[in-house]
Short mmCIF file of C-alpha atoms in Angstrom, two decimals:
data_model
loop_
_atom_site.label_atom_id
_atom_site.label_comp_id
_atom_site.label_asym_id
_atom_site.label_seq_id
_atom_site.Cartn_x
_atom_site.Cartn_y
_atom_site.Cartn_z
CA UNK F 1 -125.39 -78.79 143.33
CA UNK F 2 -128.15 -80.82 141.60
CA UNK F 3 -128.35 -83.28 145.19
CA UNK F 4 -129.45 -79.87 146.72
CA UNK F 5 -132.30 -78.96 144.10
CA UNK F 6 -134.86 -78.16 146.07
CA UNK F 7 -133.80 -78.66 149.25
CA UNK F 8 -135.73 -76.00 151.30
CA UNK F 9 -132.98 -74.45 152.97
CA UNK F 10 -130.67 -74.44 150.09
CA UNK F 11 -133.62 -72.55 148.31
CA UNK F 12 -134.21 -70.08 151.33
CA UNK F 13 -130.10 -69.30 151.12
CA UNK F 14 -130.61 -68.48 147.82
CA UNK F 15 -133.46 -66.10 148.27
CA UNK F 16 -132.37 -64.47 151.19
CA UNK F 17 -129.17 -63.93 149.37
CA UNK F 18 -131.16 -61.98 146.20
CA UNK F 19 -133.31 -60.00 148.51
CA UNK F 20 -130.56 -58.81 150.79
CA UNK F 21 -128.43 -57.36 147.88
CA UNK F 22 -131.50 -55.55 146.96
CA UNK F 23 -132.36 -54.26 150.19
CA UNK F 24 -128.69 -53.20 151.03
CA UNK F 25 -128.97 -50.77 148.05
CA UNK F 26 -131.45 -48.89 150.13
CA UNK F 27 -129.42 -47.71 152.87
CA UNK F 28 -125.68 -47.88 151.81
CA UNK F 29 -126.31 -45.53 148.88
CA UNK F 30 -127.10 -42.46 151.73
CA UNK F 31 -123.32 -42.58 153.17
CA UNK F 32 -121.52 -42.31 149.05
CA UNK F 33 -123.40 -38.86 148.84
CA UNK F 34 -120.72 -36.64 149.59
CA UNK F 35 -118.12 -38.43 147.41
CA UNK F 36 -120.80 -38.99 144.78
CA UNK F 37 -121.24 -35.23 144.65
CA UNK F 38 -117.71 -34.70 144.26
CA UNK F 39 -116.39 -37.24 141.58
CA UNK F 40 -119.57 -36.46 139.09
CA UNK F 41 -119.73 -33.19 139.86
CA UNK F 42 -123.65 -33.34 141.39
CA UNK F 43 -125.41 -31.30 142.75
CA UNK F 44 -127.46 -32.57 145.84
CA UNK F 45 -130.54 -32.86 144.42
CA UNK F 46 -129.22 -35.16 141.58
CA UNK F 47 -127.74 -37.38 143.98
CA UNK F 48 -130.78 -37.19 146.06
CA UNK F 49 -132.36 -38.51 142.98
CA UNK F 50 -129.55 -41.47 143.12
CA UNK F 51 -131.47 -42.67 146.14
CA UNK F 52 -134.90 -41.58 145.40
CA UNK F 53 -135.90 -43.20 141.69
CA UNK F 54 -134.78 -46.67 143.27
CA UNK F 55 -137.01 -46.41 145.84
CA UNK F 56 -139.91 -45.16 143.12
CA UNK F 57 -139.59 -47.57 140.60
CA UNK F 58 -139.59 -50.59 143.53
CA UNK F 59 -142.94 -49.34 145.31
CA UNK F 60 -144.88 -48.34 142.35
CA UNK F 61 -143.78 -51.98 140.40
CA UNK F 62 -143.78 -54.46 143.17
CA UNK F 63 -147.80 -55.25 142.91
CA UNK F 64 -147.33 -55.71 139.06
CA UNK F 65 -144.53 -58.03 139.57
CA UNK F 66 -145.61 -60.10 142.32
CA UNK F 67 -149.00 -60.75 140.13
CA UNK F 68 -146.26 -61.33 137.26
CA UNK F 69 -144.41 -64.29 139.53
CA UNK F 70 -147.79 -65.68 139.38
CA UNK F 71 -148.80 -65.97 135.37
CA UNK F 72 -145.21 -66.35 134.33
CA UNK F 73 -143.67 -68.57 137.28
CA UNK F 74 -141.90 -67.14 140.43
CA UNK F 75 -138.25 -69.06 139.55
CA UNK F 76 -138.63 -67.42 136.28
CA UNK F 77 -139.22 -64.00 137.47
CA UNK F 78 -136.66 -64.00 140.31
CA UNK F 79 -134.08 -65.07 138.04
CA UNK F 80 -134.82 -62.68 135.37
CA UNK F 81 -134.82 -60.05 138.48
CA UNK F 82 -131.05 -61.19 139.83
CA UNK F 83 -129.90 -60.78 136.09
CA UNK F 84 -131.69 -56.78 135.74
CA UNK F 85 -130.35 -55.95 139.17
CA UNK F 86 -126.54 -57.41 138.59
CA UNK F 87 -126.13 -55.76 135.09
CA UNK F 88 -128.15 -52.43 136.46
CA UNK F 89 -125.29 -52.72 139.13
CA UNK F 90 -122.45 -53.00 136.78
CA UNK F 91 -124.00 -49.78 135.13
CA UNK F 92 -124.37 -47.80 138.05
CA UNK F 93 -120.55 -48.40 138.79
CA UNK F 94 -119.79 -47.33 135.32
CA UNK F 95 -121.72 -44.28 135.35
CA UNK F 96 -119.62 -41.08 134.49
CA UNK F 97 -122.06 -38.56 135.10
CA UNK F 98 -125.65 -37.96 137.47
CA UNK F 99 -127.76 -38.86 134.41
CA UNK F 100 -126.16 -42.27 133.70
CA UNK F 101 -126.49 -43.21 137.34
CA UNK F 102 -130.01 -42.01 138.12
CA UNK F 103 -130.72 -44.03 134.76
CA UNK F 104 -129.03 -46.99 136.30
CA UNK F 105 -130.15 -47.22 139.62
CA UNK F 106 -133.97 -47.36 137.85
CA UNK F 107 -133.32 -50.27 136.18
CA UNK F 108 -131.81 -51.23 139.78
CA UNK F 109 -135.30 -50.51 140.86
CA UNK F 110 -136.78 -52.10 138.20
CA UNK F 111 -134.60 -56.03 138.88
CA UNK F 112 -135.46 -55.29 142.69
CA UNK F 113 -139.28 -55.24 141.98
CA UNK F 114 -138.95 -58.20 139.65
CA UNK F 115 -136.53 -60.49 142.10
CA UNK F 116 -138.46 -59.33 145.52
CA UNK F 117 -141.96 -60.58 145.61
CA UNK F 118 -141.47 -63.90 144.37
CA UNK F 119 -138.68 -64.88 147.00
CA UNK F 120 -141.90 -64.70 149.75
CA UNK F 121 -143.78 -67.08 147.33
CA UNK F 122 -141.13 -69.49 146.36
CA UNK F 123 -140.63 -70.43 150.58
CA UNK F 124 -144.53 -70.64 151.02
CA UNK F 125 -144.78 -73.26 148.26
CA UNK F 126 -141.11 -74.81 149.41
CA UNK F 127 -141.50 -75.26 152.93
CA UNK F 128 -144.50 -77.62 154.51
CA UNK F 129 -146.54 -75.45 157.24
CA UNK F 130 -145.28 -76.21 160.49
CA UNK F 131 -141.62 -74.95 159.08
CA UNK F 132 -142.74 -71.87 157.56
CA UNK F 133 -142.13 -69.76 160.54
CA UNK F 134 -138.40 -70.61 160.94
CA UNK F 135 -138.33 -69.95 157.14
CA UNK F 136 -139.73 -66.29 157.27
CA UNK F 137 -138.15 -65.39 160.43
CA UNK F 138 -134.78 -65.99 158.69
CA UNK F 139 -136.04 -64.40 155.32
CA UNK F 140 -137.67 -61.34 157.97
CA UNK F 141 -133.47 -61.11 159.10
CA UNK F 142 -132.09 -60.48 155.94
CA UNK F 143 -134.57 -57.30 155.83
CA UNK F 144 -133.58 -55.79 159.59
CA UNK F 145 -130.74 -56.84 158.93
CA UNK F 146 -129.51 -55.20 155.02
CA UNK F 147 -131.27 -52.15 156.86
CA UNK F 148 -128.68 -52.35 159.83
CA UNK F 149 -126.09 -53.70 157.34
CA UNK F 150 -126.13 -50.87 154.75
CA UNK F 151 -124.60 -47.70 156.20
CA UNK F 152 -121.31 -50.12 157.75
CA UNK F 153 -120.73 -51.94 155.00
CA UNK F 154 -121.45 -48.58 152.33
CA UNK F 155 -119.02 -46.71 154.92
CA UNK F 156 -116.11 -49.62 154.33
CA UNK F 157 -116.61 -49.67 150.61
CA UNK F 158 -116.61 -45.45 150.57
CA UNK F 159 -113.44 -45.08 153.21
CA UNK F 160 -111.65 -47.68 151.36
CA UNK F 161 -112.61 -48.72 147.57
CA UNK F 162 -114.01 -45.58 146.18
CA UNK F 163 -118.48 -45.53 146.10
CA UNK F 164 -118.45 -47.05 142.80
CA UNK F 165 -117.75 -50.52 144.84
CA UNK F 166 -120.99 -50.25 146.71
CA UNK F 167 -122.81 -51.02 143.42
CA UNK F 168 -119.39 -53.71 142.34
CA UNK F 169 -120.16 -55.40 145.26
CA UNK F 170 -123.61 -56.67 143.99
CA UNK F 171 -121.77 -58.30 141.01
CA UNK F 172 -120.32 -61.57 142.43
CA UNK F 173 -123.48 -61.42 145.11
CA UNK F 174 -125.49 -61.65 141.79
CA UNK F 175 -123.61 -64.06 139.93
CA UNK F 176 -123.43 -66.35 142.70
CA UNK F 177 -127.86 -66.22 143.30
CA UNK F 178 -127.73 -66.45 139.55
CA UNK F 179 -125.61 -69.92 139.49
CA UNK F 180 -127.52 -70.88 142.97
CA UNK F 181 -130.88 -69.91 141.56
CA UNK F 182 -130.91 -71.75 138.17
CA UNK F 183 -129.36 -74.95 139.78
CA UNK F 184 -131.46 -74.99 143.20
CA UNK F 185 -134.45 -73.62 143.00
CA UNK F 186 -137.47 -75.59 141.64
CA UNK F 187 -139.87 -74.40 139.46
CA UNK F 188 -143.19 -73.55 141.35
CA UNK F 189 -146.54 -72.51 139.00
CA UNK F 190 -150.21 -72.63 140.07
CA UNK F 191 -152.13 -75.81 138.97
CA UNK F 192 -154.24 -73.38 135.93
CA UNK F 193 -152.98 -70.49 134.05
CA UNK F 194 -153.55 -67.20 135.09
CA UNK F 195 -154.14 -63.68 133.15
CA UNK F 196 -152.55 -60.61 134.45
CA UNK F 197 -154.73 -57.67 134.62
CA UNK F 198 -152.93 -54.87 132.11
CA UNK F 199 -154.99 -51.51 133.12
CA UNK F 200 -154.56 -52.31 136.97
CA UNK F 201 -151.05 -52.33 136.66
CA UNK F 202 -150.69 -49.20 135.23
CA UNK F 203 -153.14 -47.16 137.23
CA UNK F 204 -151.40 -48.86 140.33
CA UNK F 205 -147.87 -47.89 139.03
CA UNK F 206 -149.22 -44.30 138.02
CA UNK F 207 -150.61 -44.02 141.58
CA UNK F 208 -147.78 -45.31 143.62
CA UNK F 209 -145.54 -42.90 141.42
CA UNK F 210 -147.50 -39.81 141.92
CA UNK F 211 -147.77 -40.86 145.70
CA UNK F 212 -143.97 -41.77 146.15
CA UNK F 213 -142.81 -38.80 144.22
CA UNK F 214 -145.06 -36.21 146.30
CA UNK F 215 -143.77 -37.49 149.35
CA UNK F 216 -140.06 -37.76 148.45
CA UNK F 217 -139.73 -34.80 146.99
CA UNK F 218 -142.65 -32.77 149.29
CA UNK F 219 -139.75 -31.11 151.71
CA UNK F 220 -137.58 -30.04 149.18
CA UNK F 221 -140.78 -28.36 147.45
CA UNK F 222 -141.77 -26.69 150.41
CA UNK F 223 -145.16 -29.04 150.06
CA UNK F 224 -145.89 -26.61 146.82
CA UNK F 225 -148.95 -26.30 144.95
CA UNK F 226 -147.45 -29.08 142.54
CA UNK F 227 -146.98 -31.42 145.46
CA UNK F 228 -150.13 -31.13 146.40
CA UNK F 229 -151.47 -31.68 143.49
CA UNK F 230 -149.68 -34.90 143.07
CA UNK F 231 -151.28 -36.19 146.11
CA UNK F 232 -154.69 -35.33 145.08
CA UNK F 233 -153.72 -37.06 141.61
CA UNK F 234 -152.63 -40.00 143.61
CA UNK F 235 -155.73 -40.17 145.76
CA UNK F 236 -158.20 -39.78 143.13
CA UNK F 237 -156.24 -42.47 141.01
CA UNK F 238 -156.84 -44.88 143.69
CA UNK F 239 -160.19 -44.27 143.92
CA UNK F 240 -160.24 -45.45 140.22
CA UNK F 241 -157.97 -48.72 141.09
CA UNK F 242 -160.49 -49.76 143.65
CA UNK F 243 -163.24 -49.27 141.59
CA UNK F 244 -161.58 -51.23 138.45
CA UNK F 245 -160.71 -53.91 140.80
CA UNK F 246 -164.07 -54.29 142.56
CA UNK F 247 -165.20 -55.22 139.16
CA UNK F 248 -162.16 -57.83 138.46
CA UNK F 249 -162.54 -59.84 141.25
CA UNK F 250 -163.83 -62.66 139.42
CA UNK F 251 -161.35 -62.52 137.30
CA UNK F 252 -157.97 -62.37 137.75
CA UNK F 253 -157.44 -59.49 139.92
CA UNK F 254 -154.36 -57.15 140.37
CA UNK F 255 -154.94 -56.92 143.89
CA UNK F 256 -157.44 -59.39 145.44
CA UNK F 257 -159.59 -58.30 148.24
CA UNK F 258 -160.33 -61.45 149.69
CA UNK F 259 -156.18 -61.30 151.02
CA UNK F 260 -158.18 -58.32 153.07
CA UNK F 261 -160.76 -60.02 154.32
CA UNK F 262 -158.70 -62.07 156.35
CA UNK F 263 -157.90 -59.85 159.78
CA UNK F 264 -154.69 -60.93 160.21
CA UNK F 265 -153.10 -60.29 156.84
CA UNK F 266 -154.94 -56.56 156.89
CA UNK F 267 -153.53 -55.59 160.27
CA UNK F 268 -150.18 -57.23 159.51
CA UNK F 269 -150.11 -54.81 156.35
CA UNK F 270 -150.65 -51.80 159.04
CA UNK F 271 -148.26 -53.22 161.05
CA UNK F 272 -145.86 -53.52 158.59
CA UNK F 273 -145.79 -49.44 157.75
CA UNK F 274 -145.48 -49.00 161.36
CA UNK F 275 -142.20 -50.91 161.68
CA UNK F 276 -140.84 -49.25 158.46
CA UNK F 277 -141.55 -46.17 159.67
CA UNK F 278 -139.77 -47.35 162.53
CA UNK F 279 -136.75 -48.57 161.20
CA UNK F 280 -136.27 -45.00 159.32
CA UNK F 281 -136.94 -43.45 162.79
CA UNK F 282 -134.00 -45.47 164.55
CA UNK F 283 -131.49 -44.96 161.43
CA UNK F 284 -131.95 -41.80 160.00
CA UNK F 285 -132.00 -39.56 162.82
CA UNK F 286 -129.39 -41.66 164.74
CA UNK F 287 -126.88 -41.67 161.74
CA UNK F 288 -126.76 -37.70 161.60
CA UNK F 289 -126.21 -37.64 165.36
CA UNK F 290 -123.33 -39.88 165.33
CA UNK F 291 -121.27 -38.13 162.29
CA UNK F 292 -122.75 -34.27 162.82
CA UNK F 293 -122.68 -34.54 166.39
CA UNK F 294 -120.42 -37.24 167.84
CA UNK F 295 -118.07 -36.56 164.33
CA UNK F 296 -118.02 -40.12 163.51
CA UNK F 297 -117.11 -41.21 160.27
CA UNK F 298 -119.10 -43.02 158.28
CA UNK F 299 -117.56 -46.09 158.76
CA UNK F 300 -117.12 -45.89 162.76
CA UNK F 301 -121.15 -44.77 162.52
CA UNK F 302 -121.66 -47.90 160.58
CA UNK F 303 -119.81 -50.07 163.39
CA UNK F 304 -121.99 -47.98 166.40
CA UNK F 305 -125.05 -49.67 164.78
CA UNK F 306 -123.15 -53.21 163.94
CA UNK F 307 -123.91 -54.96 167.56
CA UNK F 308 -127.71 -54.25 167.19
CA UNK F 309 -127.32 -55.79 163.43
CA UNK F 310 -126.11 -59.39 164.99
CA UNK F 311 -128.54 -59.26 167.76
CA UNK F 312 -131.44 -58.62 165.36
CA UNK F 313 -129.52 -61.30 163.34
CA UNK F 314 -129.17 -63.88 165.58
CA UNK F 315 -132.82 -63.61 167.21
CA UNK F 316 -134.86 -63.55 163.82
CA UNK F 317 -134.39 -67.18 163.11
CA UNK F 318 -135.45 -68.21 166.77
CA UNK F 319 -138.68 -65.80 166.84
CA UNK F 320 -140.22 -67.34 163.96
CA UNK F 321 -139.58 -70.60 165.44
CA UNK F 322 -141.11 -69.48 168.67
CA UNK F 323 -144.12 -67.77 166.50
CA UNK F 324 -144.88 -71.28 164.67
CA UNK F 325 -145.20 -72.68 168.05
CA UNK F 326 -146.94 -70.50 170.10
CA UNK F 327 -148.43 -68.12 167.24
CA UNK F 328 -146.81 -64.78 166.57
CA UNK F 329 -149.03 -62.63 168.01
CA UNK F 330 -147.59 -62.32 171.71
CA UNK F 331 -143.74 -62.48 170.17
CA UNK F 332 -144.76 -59.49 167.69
CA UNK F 333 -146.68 -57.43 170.20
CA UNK F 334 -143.35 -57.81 172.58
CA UNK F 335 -141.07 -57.47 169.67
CA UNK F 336 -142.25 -54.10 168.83
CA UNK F 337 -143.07 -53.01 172.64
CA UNK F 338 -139.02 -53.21 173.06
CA UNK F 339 -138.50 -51.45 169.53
CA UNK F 340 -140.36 -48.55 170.60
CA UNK F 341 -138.54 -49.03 174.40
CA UNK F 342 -135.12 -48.67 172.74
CA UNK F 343 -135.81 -45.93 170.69
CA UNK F 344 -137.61 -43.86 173.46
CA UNK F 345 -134.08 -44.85 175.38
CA UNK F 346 -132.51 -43.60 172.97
CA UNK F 347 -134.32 -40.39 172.66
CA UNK F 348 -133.64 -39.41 176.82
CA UNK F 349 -129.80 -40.12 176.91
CA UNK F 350 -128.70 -38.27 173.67
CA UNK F 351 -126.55 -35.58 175.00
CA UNK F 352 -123.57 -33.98 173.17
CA UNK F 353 -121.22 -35.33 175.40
CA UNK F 354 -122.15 -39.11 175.08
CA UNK F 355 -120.17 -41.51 173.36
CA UNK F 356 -121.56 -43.62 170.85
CA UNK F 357 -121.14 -46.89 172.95
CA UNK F 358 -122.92 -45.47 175.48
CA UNK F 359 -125.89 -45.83 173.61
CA UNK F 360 -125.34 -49.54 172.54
CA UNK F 361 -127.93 -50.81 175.80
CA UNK F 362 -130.30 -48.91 174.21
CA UNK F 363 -129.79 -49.89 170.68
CA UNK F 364 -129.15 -53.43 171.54
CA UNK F 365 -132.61 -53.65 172.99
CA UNK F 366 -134.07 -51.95 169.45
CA UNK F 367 -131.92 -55.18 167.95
CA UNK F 368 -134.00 -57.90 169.86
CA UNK F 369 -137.29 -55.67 169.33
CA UNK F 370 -136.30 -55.83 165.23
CA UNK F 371 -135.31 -59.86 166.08
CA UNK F 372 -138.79 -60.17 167.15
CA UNK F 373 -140.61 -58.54 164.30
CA UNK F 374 -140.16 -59.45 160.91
CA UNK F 375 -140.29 -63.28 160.59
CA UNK F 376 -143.70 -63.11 163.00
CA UNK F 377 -144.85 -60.60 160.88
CA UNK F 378 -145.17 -62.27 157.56
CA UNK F 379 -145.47 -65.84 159.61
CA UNK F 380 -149.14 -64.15 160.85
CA UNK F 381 -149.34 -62.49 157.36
CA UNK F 382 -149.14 -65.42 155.48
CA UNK F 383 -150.61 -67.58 157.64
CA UNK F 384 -153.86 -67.94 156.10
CA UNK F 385 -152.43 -67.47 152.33
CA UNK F 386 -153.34 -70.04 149.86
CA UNK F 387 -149.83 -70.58 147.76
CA UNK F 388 -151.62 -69.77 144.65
CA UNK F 389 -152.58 -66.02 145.54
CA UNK F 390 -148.82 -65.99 147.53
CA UNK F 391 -147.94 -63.39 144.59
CA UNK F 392 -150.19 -61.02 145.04
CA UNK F 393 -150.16 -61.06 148.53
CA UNK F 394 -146.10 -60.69 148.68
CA UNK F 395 -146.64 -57.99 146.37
CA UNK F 396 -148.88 -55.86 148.11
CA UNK F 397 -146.95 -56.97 151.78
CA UNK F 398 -144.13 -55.34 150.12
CA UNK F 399 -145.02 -52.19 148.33
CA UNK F 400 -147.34 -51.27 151.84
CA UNK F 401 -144.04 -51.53 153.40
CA UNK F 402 -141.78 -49.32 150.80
CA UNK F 403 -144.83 -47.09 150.93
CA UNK F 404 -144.06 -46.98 154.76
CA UNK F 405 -140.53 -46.26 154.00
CA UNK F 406 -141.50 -43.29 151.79
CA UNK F 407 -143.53 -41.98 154.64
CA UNK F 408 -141.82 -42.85 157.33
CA UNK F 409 -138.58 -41.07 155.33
CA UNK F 410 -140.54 -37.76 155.00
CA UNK F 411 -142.42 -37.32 157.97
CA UNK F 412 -139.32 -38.21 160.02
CA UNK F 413 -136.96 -35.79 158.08
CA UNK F 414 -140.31 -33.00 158.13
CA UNK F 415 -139.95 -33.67 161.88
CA UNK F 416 -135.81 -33.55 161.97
CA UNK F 417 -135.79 -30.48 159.47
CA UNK F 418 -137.97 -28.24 161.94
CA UNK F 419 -137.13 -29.31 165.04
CA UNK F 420 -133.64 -28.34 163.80
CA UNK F 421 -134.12 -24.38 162.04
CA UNK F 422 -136.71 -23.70 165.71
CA UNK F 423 -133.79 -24.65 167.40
CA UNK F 424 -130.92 -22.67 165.63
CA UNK F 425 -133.21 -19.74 165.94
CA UNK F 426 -132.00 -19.09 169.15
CA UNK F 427 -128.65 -16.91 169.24
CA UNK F 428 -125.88 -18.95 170.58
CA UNK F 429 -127.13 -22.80 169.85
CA UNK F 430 -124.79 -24.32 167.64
CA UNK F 431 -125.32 -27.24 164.86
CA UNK F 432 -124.75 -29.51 166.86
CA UNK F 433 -126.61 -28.52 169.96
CA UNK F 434 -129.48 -28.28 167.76
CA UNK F 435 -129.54 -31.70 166.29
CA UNK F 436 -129.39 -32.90 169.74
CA UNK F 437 -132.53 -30.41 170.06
CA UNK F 438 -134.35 -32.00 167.18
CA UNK F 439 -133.44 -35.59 168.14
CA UNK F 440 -135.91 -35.86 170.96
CA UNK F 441 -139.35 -34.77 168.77
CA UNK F 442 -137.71 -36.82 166.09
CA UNK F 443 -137.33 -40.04 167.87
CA UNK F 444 -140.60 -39.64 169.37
CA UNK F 445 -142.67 -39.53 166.15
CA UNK F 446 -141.45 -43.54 165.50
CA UNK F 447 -142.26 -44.72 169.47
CA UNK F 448 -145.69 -43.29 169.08
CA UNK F 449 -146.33 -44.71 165.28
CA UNK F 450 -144.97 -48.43 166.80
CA UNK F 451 -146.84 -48.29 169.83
CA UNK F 452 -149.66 -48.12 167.83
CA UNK F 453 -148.78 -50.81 165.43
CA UNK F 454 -148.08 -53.09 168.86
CA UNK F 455 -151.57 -51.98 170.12
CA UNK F 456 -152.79 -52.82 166.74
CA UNK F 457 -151.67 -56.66 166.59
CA UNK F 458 -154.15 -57.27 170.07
CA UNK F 459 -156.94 -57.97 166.64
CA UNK F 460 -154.60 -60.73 165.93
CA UNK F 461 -156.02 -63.75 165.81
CA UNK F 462 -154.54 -65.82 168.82
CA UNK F 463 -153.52 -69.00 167.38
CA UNK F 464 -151.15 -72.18 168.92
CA UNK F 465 -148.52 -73.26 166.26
CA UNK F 466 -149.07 -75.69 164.30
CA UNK F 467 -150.92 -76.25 160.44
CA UNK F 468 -152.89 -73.17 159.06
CA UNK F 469 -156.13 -74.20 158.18
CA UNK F 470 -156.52 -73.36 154.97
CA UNK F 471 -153.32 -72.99 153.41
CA UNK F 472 -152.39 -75.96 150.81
CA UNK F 473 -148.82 -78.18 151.17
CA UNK F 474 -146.32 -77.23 148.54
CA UNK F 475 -147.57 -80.64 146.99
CA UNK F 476 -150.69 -79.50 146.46
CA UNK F 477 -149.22 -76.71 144.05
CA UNK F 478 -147.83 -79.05 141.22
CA UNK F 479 -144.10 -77.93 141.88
CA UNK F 480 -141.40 -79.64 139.60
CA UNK F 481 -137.82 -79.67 139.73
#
């Protein structure tokens, strides 16, 4: 391997490899439920808390880390991350009751956070400018993609291994980033040494927690006093991050404001909710259809969704090509106009007498919409990001999109939930005429929320491709093999 050291797209393999096995965890997780219930003996708020403390434990640590990648050295981090995330892996197969695995899975979280924010740095100090759009439109894959990706390959592992394997699976995944990482990747540091800033990262993790938690768990709670309180807790923390950054940015900050001063970073970070939101508004909804009403299994539901997966796939690669030519603004903004076009096609043919590959036009066009989304995304993101502060702004890129995920998770299921008991309220609507009921409000909560993050990229900067301006060469950043 030691020819390849370096080479960009040996290093991109690599780190699309580590951040796809930690974004498949996401979604394949939600199809083991019922068999997790039965072989521990859960109830389904334990194993609700099997999906849940991964996704807490990545938002509220992925600012901390991605400041981390920059004092101690992104290749350091990320491989310190693949190492966490494969052992937590082998522990959450191993787990013999709810406690072990919820214990588990948040030191799943915990390699996740470490691994994710640095693979975003490591390609903006590997790859020269004018190739950083091909980069991040295949890195932007791997996440529509692993979203796609999870529920057919978690149904395969389920119907035929057992759901320990969907965590077993991560094991050789690991050990071959591990081998790949350590042998490939070079070792990328900032030109001075830098200070990480202790009390930020605790009242950002204590917000994000409070925040993620209320919102998780908010349905279940009926949105209870103690909820609410949560969020308030959450708010008023923030107000006391801001403030104890304001006064850091000087020196060292956790989270830097200047990344906000530039417009198209900030409205990228909007746009970026949006699409998460988005993305939970195509699969959740969709997935109950196809096995409550359709009475797909898990596995066939998977495969329903598979064709928009190699679309979204294929196209990624090729968007962020076109984006470093022509700028990204125009591909995003038409990207997420066809999102929100599939899913509102979507929303007027669901019927309980389709068949699930009647809806693949419709989901299809959703798949070139996704194509189109995620490598522009960061490409206009990043554009104007100097390598040094590529941490911090990976970090915050991120957690605002697991935040989305959060949000987009509980207003969508808020939305699912009533729209559902209205419906059965009336005497002779089955469950399954009722989900097809709710699906119509549901779907139409995400089309609205990326219509507005389309509308939103028009205070894009329009840009030709070509060098950004301000951003220094990977030279420039004293990288060493």
């Amino acid at each position: 391997m030691s020819r390849w050291r370096g080479n960009p797209w040996a290093v991109l393999l690599t780190l699309s490899l580590g951040f796809f096995m930690t974004l498949l965890d996401l979604t394949a997780v939600n199809v083991a439920i019922p068999s997790m219930i039965d072989n521990l003996h859960a109830s389904l708020d334990e194993v609700l808390w099997v999906i849940n403390i991964y996704i807490l434990v990545l938002a509220a640590l992925l600012i901390m880390f991605g400041r981390l990648g920059d004092v101690r050295g992104p290749r350091t981090m990320f491989i310190g991350g693949v190492v966490l995330f494969t052992a937590a892996s082998v522990l959450c197969g191993l787990s013999q009751d709810p406690a072990q695995l919820i214990a588990a899975r948040a030191l799943q979280g915990l390699g996740a956070a470490a691994l994710m924010p640095q693979t975003m740095t490591i390609i903006i100090g590997t790859f020269p400018a004018e190739r950083r759009g091909v980069a991040l439109g295949a890195w932007g894959a791997v996440a529509g993609v692993a979203t796609i990706a999870g529920p057919t390959l978690g149904g395969l592992l389920v119907s035929t291994a057992g759901w320990r394997w969907i965590f077993f699976v991560n094991v050789p995944i690991g050990a071959a980033v591990l081998v790949m990482a350590v042998r490939l990747v070079p070792d990328i540091r900032p030109g001075h040494r830098r200070k990480l800033d202790v009390v930020g990262v605790v009242l950002a993790a204590v917000t994000l927690v409070c925040l993620t938690f209320a919102l998780t768990e908010g349905q279940r709670y009926d949105w209870n006093v103690g909820v609410r309180a949560l969020m308030g807790a959450a708010a008023l923390l923030l107000v006391v991050f801001l403030i104890h950054q304001r006064t850091r940015q000087r020196n060292e900050p956790l989270l830097p404001f200047v990344l906000f001063r530039d417009r198209d970073y900030a409205v990228m970070s909007f746009v970026a909710a949006t699409v998460q939101v988005g993305m939970l508004g195509l699969f959740l909804p969709v997935m109950i259809y196809l096995q409550s009403v359709l009475h797909y299994s898990a596995l066939t539901a998977g495969l329903v969704m598979a064709p928009a997966m190699v679309v979204s796939a294929v196209l990624s690669p090729f968007s962020g090509r076109l984006a470093d030519r022509i700028g990204g603004k125009y591909v995003l903004m038409t990207g997420l106009t066809l999102f929100a076009a599939g899913l509102a096609w979507l929303a007027l043919i669901t019927d309980a007498g389709r068949t699930g590959w009647e809806f693949q036009p419709a989901l299809i066009m959703s798949g070139v919409g996704i194509g189109c989304v995620f490598g522009p995304m960061v490409t206009v993101a990043m554009y104007n990001v100097e390598p040094a502060m590529a941490g911090a702004a990976s970090g915050v890129l991120n957690t605002i999109r697991q935040v989305g995920t959060v949000i987009g998770s509980a207003a969508v299921g808020a939305v699912l939930q009533n729209r559902l008991a209205a419906a059965l309220r009336d005497d002779g609507v089955t469950y399954e005429q009722g989900v097809v009921h709710a699906m119509r409000p549901t779907l139409a909560l995400p089309v609205i929320v990326i219509a507005v993050g389309a509308a939103a990229c028009f205070l894009v900067r329009r840009r030709q491709g070509g060098s950004p301006s301000t951003a220094p060469e990977p030279a420039e950043l004293g990288a060493s093999a």
